[in-house]
Every structure is written in C-alpha cells, then in structure tokens.
PDB file of C-alpha atoms in Angstrom:
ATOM      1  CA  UNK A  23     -68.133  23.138 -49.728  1.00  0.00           C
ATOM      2  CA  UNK A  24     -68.491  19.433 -48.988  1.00  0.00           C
ATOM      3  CA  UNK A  25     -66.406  18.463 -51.281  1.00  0.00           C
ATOM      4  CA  UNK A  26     -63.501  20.746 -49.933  1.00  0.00           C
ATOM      5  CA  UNK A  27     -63.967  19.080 -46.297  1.00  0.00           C
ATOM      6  CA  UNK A  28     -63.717  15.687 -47.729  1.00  0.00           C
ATOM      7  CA  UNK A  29     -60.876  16.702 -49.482  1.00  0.00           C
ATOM      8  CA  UNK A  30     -59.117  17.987 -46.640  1.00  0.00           C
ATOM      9  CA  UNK A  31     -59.909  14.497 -44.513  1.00  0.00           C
ATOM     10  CA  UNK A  32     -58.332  12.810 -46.470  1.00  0.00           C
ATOM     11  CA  UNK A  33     -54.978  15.036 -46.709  1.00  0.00           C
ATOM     12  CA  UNK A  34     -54.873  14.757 -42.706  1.00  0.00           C
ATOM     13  CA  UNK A  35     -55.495  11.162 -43.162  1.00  0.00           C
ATOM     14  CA  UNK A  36     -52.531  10.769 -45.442  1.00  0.00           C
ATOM     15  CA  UNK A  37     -50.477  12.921 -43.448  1.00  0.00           C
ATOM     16  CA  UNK A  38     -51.474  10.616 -40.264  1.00  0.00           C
ATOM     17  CA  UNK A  39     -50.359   7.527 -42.142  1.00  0.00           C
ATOM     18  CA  UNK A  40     -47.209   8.794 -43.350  1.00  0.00           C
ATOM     19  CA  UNK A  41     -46.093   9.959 -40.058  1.00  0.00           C
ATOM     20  CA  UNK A  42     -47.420   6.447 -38.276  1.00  0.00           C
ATOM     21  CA  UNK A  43     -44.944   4.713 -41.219  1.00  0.00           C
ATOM     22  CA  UNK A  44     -41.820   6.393 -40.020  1.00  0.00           C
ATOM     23  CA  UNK A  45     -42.219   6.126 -36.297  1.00  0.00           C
ATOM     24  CA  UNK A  46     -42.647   2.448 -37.245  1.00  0.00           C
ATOM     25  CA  UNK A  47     -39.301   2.421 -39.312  1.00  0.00           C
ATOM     26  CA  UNK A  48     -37.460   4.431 -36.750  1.00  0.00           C
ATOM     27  CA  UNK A  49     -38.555   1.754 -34.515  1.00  0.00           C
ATOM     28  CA  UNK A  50     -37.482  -1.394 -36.581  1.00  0.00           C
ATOM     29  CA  UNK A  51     -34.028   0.500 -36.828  1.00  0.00           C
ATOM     30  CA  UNK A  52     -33.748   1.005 -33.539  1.00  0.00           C
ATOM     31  CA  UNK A  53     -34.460  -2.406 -32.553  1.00  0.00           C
ATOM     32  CA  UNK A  54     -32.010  -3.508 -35.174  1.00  0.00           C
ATOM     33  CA  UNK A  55     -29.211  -1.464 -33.951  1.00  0.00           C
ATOM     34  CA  UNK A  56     -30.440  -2.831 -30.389  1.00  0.00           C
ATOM     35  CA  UNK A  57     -29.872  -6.500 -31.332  1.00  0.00           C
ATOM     36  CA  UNK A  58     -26.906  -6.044 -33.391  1.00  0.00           C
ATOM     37  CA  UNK A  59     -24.868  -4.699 -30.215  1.00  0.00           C
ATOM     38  CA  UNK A  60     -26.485  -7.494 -28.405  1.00  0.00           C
ATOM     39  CA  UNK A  61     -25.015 -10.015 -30.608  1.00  0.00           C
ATOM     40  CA  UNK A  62     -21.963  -8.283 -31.074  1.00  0.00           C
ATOM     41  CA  UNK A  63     -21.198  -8.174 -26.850  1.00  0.00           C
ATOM     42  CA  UNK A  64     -22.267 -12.119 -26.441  1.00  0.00           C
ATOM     43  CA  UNK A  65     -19.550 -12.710 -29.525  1.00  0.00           C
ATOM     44  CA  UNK A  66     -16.997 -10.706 -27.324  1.00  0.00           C
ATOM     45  CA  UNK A  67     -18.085 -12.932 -24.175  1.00  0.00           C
ATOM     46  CA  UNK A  68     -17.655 -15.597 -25.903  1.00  0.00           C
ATOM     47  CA  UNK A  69     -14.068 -15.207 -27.200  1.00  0.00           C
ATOM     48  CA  UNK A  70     -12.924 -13.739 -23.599  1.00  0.00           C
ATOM     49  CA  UNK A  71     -14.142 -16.879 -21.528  1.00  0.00           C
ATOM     50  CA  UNK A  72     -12.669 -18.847 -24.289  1.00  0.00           C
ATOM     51  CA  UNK A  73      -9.386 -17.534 -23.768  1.00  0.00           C
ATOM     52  CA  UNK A  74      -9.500 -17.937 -20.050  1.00  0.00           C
ATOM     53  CA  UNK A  75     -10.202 -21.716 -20.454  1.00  0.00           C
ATOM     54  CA  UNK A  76      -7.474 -22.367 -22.585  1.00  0.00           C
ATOM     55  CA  UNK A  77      -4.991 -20.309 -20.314  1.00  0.00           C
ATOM     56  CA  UNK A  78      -6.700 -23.013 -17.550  1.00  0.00           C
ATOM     57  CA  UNK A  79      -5.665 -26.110 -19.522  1.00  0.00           C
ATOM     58  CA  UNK A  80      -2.050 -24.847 -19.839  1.00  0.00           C
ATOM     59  CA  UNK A  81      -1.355 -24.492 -16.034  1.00  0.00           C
ATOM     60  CA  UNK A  82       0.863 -27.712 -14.843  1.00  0.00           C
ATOM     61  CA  UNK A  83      -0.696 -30.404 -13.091  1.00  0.00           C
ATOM     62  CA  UNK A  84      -0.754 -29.969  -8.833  1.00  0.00           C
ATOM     63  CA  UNK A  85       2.375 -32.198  -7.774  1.00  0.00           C
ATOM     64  CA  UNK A  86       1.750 -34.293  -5.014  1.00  0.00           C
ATOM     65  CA  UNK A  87       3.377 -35.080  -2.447  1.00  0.00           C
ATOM     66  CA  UNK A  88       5.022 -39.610  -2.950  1.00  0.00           C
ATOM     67  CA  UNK A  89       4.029 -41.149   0.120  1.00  0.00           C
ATOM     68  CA  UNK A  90       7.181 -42.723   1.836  1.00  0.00           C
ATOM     69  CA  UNK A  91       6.432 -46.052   3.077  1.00  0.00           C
ATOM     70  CA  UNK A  92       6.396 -46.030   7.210  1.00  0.00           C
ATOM     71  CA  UNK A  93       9.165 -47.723   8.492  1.00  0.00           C
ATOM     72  CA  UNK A  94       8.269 -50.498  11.057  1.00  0.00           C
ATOM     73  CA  UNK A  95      11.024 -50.751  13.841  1.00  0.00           C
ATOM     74  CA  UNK A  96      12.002 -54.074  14.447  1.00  0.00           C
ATOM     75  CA  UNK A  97      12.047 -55.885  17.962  1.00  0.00           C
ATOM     76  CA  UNK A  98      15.146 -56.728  18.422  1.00  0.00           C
ATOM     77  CA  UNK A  99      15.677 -60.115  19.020  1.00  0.00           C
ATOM     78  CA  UNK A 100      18.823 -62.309  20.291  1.00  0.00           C
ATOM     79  CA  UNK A 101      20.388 -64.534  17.816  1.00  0.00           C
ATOM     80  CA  UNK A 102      20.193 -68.068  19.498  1.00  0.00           C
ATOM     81  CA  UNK A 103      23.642 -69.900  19.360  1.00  0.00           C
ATOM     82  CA  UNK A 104      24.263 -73.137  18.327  1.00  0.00           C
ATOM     83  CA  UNK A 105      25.402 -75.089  21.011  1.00  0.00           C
ATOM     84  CA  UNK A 106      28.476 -76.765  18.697  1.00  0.00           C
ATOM     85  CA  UNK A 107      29.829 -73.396  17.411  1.00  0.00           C
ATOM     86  CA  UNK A 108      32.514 -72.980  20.473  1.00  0.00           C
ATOM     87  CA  UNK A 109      33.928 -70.077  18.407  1.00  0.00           C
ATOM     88  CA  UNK A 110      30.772 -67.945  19.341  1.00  0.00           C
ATOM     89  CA  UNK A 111      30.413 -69.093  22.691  1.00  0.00           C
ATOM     90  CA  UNK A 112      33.895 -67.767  23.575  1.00  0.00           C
ATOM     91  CA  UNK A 113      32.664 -64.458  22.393  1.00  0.00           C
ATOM     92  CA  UNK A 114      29.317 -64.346  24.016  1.00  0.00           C
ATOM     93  CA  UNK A 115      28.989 -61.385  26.563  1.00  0.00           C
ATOM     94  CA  UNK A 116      26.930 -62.901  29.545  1.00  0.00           C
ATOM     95  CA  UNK A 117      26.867 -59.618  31.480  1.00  0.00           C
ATOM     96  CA  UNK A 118      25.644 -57.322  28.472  1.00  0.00           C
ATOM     97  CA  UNK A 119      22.607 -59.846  27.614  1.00  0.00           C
ATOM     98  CA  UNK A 120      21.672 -59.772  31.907  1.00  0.00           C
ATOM     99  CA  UNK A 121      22.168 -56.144  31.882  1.00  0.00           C
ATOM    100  CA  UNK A 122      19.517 -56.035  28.589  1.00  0.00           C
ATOM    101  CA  UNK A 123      17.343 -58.125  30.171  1.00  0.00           C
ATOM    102  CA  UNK A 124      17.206 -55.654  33.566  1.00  0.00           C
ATOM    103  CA  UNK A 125      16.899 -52.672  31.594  1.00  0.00           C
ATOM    104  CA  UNK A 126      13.559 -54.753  29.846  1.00  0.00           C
ATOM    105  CA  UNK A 127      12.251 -56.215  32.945  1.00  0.00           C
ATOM    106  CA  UNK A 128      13.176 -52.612  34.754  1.00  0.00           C
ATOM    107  CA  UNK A 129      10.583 -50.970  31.968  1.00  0.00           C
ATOM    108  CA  UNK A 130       8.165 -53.532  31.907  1.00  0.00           C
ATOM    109  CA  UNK A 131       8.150 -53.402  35.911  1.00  0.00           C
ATOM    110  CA  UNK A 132       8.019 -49.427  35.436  1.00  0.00           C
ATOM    111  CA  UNK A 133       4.542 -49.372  33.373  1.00  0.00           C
ATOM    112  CA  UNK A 134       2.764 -51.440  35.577  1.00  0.00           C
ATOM    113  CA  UNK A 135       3.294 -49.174  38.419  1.00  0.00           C
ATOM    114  CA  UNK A 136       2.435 -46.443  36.616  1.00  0.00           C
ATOM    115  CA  UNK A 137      -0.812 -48.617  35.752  1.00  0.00           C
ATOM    116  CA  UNK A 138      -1.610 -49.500  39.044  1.00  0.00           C
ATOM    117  CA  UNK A 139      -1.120 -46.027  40.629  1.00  0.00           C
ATOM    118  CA  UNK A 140      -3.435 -44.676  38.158  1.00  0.00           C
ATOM    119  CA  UNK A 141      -5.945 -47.424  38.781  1.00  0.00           C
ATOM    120  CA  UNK A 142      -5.531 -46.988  42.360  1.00  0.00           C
ATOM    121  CA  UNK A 143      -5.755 -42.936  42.142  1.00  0.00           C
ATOM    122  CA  UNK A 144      -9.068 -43.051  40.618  1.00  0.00           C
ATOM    123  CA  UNK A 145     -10.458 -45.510  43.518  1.00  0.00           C
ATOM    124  CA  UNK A 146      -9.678 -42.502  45.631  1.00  0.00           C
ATOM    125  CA  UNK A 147     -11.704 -40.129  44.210  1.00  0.00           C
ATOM    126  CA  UNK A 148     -14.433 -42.509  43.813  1.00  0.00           C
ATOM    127  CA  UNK A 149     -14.360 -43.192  47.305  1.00  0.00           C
ATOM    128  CA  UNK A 150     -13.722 -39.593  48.178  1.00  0.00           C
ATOM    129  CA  UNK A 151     -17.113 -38.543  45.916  1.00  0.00           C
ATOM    130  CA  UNK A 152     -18.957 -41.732  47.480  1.00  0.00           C
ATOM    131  CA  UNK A 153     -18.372 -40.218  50.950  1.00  0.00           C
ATOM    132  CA  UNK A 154     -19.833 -36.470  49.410  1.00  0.00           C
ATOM    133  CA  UNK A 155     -22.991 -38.000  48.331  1.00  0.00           C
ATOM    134  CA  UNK A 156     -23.119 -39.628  51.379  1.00  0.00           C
ATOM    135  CA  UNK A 157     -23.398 -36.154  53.422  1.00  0.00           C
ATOM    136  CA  UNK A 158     -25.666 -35.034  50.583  1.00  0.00           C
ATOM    137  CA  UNK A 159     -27.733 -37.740  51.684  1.00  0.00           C
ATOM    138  CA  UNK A 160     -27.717 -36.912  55.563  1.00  0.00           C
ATOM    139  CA  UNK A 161     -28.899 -33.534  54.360  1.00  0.00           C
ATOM    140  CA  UNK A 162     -31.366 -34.560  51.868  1.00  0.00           C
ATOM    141  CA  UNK A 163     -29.775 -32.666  48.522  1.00  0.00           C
ATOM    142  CA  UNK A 164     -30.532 -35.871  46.392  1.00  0.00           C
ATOM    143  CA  UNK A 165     -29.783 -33.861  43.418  1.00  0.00           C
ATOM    144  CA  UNK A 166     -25.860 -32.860  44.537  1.00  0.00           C
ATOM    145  CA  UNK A 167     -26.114 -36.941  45.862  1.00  0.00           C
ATOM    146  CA  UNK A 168     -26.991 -38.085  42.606  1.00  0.00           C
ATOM    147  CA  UNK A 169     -24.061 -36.214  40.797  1.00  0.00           C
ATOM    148  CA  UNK A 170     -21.407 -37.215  43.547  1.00  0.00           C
ATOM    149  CA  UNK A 171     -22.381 -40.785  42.974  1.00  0.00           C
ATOM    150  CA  UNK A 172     -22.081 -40.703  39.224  1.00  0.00           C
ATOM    151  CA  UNK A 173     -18.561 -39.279  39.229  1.00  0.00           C
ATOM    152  CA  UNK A 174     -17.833 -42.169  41.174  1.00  0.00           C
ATOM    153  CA  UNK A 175     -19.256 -44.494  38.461  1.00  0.00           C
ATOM    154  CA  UNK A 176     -17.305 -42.511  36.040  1.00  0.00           C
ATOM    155  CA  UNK A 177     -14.092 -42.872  38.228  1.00  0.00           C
ATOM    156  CA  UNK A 178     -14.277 -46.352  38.959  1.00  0.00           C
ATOM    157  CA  UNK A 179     -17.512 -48.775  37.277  1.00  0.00           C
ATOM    158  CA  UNK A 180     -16.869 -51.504  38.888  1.00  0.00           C
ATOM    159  CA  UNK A 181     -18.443 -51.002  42.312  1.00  0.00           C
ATOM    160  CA  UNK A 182     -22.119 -52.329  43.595  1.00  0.00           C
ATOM    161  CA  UNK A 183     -22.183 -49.487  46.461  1.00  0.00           C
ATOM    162  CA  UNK A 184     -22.020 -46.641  43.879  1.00  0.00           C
ATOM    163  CA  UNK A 185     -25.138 -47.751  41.925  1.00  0.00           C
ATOM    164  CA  UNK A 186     -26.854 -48.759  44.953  1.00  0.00           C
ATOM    165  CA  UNK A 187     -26.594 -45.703  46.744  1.00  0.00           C
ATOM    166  CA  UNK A 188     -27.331 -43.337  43.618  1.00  0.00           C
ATOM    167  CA  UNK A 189     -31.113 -45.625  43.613  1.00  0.00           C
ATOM    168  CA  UNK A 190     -31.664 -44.693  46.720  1.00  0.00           C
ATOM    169  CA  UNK A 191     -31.165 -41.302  45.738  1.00  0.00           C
ATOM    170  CA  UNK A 192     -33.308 -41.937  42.312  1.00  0.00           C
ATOM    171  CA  UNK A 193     -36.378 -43.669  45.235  1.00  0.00           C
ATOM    172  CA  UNK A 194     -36.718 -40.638  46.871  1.00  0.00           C
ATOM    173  CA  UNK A 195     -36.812 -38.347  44.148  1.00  0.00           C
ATOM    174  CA  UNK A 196     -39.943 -40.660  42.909  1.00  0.00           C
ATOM    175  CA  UNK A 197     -37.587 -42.192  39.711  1.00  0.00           C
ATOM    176  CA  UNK A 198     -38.636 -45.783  39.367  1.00  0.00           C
ATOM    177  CA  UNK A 199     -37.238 -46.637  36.518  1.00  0.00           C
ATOM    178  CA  UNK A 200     -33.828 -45.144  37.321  1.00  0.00           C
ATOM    179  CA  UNK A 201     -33.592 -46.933  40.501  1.00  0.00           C
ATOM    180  CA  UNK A 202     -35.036 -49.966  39.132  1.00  0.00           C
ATOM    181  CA  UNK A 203     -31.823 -50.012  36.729  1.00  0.00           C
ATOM    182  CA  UNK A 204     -29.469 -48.926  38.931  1.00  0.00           C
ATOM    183  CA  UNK A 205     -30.217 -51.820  41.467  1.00  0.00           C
ATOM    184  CA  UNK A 206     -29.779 -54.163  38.535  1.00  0.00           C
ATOM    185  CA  UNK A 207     -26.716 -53.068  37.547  1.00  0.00           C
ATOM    186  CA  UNK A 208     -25.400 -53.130  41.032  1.00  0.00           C
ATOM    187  CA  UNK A 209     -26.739 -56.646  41.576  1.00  0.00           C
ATOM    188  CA  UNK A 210     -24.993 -57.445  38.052  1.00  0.00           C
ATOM    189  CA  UNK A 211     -21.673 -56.527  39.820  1.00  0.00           C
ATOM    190  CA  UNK A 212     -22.329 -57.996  43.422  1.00  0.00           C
ATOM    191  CA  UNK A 213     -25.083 -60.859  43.599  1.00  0.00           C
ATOM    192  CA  UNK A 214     -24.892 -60.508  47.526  1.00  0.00           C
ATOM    193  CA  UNK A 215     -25.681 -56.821  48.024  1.00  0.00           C
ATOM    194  CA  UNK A 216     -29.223 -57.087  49.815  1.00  0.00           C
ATOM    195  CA  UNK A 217     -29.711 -53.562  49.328  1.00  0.00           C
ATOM    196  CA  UNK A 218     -29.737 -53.367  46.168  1.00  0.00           C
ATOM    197  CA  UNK A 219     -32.600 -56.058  46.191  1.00  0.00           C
ATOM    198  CA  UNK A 220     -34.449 -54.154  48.254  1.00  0.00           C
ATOM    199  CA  UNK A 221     -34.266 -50.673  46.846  1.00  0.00           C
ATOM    200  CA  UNK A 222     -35.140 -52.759  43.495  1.00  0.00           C
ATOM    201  CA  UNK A 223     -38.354 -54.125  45.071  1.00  0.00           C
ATOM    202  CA  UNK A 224     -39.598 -51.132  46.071  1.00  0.00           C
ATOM    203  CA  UNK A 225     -39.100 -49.659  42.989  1.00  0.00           C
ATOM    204  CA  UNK A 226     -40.623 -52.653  40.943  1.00  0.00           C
ATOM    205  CA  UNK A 227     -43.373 -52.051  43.739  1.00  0.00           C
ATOM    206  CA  UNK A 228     -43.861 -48.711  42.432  1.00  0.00           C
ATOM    207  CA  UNK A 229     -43.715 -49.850  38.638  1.00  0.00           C
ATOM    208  CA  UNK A 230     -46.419 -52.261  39.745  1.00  0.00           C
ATOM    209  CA  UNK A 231     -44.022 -54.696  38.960  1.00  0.00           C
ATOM    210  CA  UNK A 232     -45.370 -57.040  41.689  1.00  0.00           C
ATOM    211  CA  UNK A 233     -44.001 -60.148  40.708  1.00  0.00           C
ATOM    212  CA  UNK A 234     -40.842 -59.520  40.529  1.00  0.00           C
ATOM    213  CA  UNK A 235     -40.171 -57.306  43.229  1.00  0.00           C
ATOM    214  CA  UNK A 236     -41.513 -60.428  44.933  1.00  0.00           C
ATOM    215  CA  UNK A 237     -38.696 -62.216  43.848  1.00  0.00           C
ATOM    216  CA  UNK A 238     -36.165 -59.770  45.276  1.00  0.00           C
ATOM    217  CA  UNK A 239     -37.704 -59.977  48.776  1.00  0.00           C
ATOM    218  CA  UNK A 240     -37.596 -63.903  48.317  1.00  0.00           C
ATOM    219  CA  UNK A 241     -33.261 -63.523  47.128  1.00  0.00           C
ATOM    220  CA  UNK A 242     -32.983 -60.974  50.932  1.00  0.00           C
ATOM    221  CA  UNK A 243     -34.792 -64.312  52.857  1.00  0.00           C
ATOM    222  CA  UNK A 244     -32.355 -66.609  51.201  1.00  0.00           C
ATOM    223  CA  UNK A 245     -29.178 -64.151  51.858  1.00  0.00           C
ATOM    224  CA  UNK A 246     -30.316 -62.811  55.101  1.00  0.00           C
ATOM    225  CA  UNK A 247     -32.995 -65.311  56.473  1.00  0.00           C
ATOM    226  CA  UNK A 248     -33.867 -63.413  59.448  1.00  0.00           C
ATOM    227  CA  UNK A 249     -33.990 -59.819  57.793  1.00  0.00           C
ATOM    228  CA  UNK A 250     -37.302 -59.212  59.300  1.00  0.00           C
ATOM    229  CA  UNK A 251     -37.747 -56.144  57.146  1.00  0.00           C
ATOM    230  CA  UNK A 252     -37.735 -58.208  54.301  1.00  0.00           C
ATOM    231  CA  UNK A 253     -39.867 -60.593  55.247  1.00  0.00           C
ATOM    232  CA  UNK A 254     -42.639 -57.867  56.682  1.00  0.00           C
ATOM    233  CA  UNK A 255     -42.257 -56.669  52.910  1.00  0.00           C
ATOM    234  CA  UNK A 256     -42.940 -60.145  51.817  1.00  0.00           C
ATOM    235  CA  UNK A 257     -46.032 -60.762  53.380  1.00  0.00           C
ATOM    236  CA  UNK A 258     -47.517 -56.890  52.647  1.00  0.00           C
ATOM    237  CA  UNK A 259     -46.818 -57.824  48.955  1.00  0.00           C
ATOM    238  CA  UNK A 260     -48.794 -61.337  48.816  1.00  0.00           C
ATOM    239  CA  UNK A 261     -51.564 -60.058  50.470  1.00  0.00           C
ATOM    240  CA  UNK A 262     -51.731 -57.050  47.327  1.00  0.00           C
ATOM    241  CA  UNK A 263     -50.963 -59.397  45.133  1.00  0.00           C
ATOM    242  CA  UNK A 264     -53.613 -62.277  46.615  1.00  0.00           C
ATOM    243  CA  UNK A 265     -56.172 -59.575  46.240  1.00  0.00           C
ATOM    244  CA  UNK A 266     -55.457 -58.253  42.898  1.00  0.00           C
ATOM    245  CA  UNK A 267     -55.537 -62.354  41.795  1.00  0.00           C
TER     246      UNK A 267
END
C-alpha cells in the first residue's frame, strides 16, 4: 500500500514538472516573438527618419536678400570760378545763386522758429503747472503740489523756482532727504536763490546735518545781510550745536 502512494507522488510530481517546463517555453517564445517585433519596428524607425533627413538635405538653400549699399545724397556745393576764365563769368547767373541762397537762409531761418516756439511753448506749461502747485500749496494738497511742480521740471529743467518750491512741498510732508536734494539742485541752477538755502537748512537741520545747514544760513547773511530770519536761525543753531560740542 505504501509503495502504491509513493508511486503515485512521484507520477504527480512528474506531471508537475512537465507542465512547469512548457509554461516556461511558452514563455521564452513569447518573449522572443515580443523582441523580434521590437527590433523589427526600431529597424522601420530607423529607415523612415532616414529618409526624411535626406529629403532635408535636398531642399535649396534660403536666398537672401543682397544688401544695396545706401546711397548718401550729396550737399550740393557751388563750383568756385576762377577769376581768369572770363568765358564762365559771362555765363554766371547772379540772380539764380541769390535766389538759392534765400531759399537756404529762408529754411534755415524756418527751423529755428519752429525751435524756439517749441522751446518757448513748453515754458508755458511749466509756468502754467508752477502756478497749479502754487494753489495746491494755498490749500495744503502737497501731494497734487508735488506732481504740478515735477511736470514743470519735466517741461522745462532749467529753472531754480521749480525745485525750490517742490522742497517746500517735500518739508512739509516730513521728506528730508528729498528737499535736501531738491534745494541743491536749485542752488546748482541759481547760486542767488535764498530760498533754496533756507529750505536746505532746515532740512539738513532735520538730517542733523548741523554743520552744514550752518553754512546755508551763513550764504542768506552774505546775500541778504539783514534777513533777520536767517540770522535768528543762525544763532538757534550755534547754541545746539555749542551744546552738543
């Protein structure tokens, strides 16, 4: 009886083996089959992107465009005449070369005036925006003041009053440094414009600066010796600065 179980073990053993040796061929087939289409699709890839390069190589190069040279148009000039060739002299037109001359002058003469109009246009509005931050001033909008006064920069630079009106402006919104370098660039411009000093020294004042916002008062004495306010500045500043010594 034992030897009949035994026997039978090892028959489902066998069987067991068998069947484990096929799925493992089937496998190996199928993996075969697998790569074989693999390699057979990059082979394909490979001949199709080849072909489209080669098609790529035969297109014509891009033509460009020859650059013509630029032509440079000549001033044109009167041919001087020597004063021996008579001949030349007889034909010499007097009244075409004047009328030349008045059509040159007459152009010349034409874009000046359209120069100084323009110049003189923007003075307007800089003036016309000086006098709007000056009634944003009498109503204390130091913000709308402030932007009036810089279009006026912006429309003409050139002028003390604008800077030294938009530091007042910068004082009283509590912007030192802004004042301070708005007064400097006004005094840059005009060297006599006491208030520009003076908004500068109190700003400097405020930057602790003490020194030389004592040196502005000193410039208002020598501009405007008796500019009491000045001088009542003067003496409140050496008395802060004899006690900080």
């Amino acid at each position: 009886m034992l030897n009949v179980e035994c026997n039978k073990l090892q028959m489902d053993a066998s069987i067991l083996i068998q069947k484990q040796i096929r799925d493992n061929s089937d496998d190996l087939h199928s993996y075969i089959r697998d790569l074989t289409a693999w390699e057979t699709e990059m082979k394909r890839k490979d001949k199709q992107l080849s072909n489209i390069t080669s098609e790529k190589n035969v297109l014509p190069p891009i033509r460009r465009k020859k650059k013509e040279p630029e032509t440079v148009k000549e001033k044109k000039t009167t041919k001087r005449i020597p004063g021996h060739d008579y001949a030349s002299w007889e034909k010499f037109d007097v009244e075409k070369v004047c009328e030349e001359l008045d059509n040159q002058n007459s152009e010349e003469s034409t874009e000046e005036t359209n120069f100084k109009d323009e110049k003189n246009l923007k003075k307007e509005e800089a003036q016309y925006e000086k006098l709007l931050g000056n009634r944003y001033v009498q109503d204390g909008k130091w913000d709308e003041a402030i932007a009036a006064y810089s279009r006026a920069i912006a429309a003409d630079p050139n002028d003390a009053i604008f800077y030294a009106n938009r530091a007042l402006c910068y004082l009283k919104k509590n912007m030192w440094k802004d004042a301070e370098s708005d007064c400097t660039r006004s005094i840059y411009i005009d060297k006599t414009y006491v208030k520009s000093y003076h908004r500068r020294a109190e700003a400097r004042k405020q930057l602790e600066k003490f020194e030389e916002a004592k040196q502005d008062l000193l410039i208002i004495n020598q501009l405007e010796p008796k500019n009491v306010l000045a001088q009542n500045e003067l003496k409140k500043l050496e008395t802060k600065l004899h006690l900080v010594s």
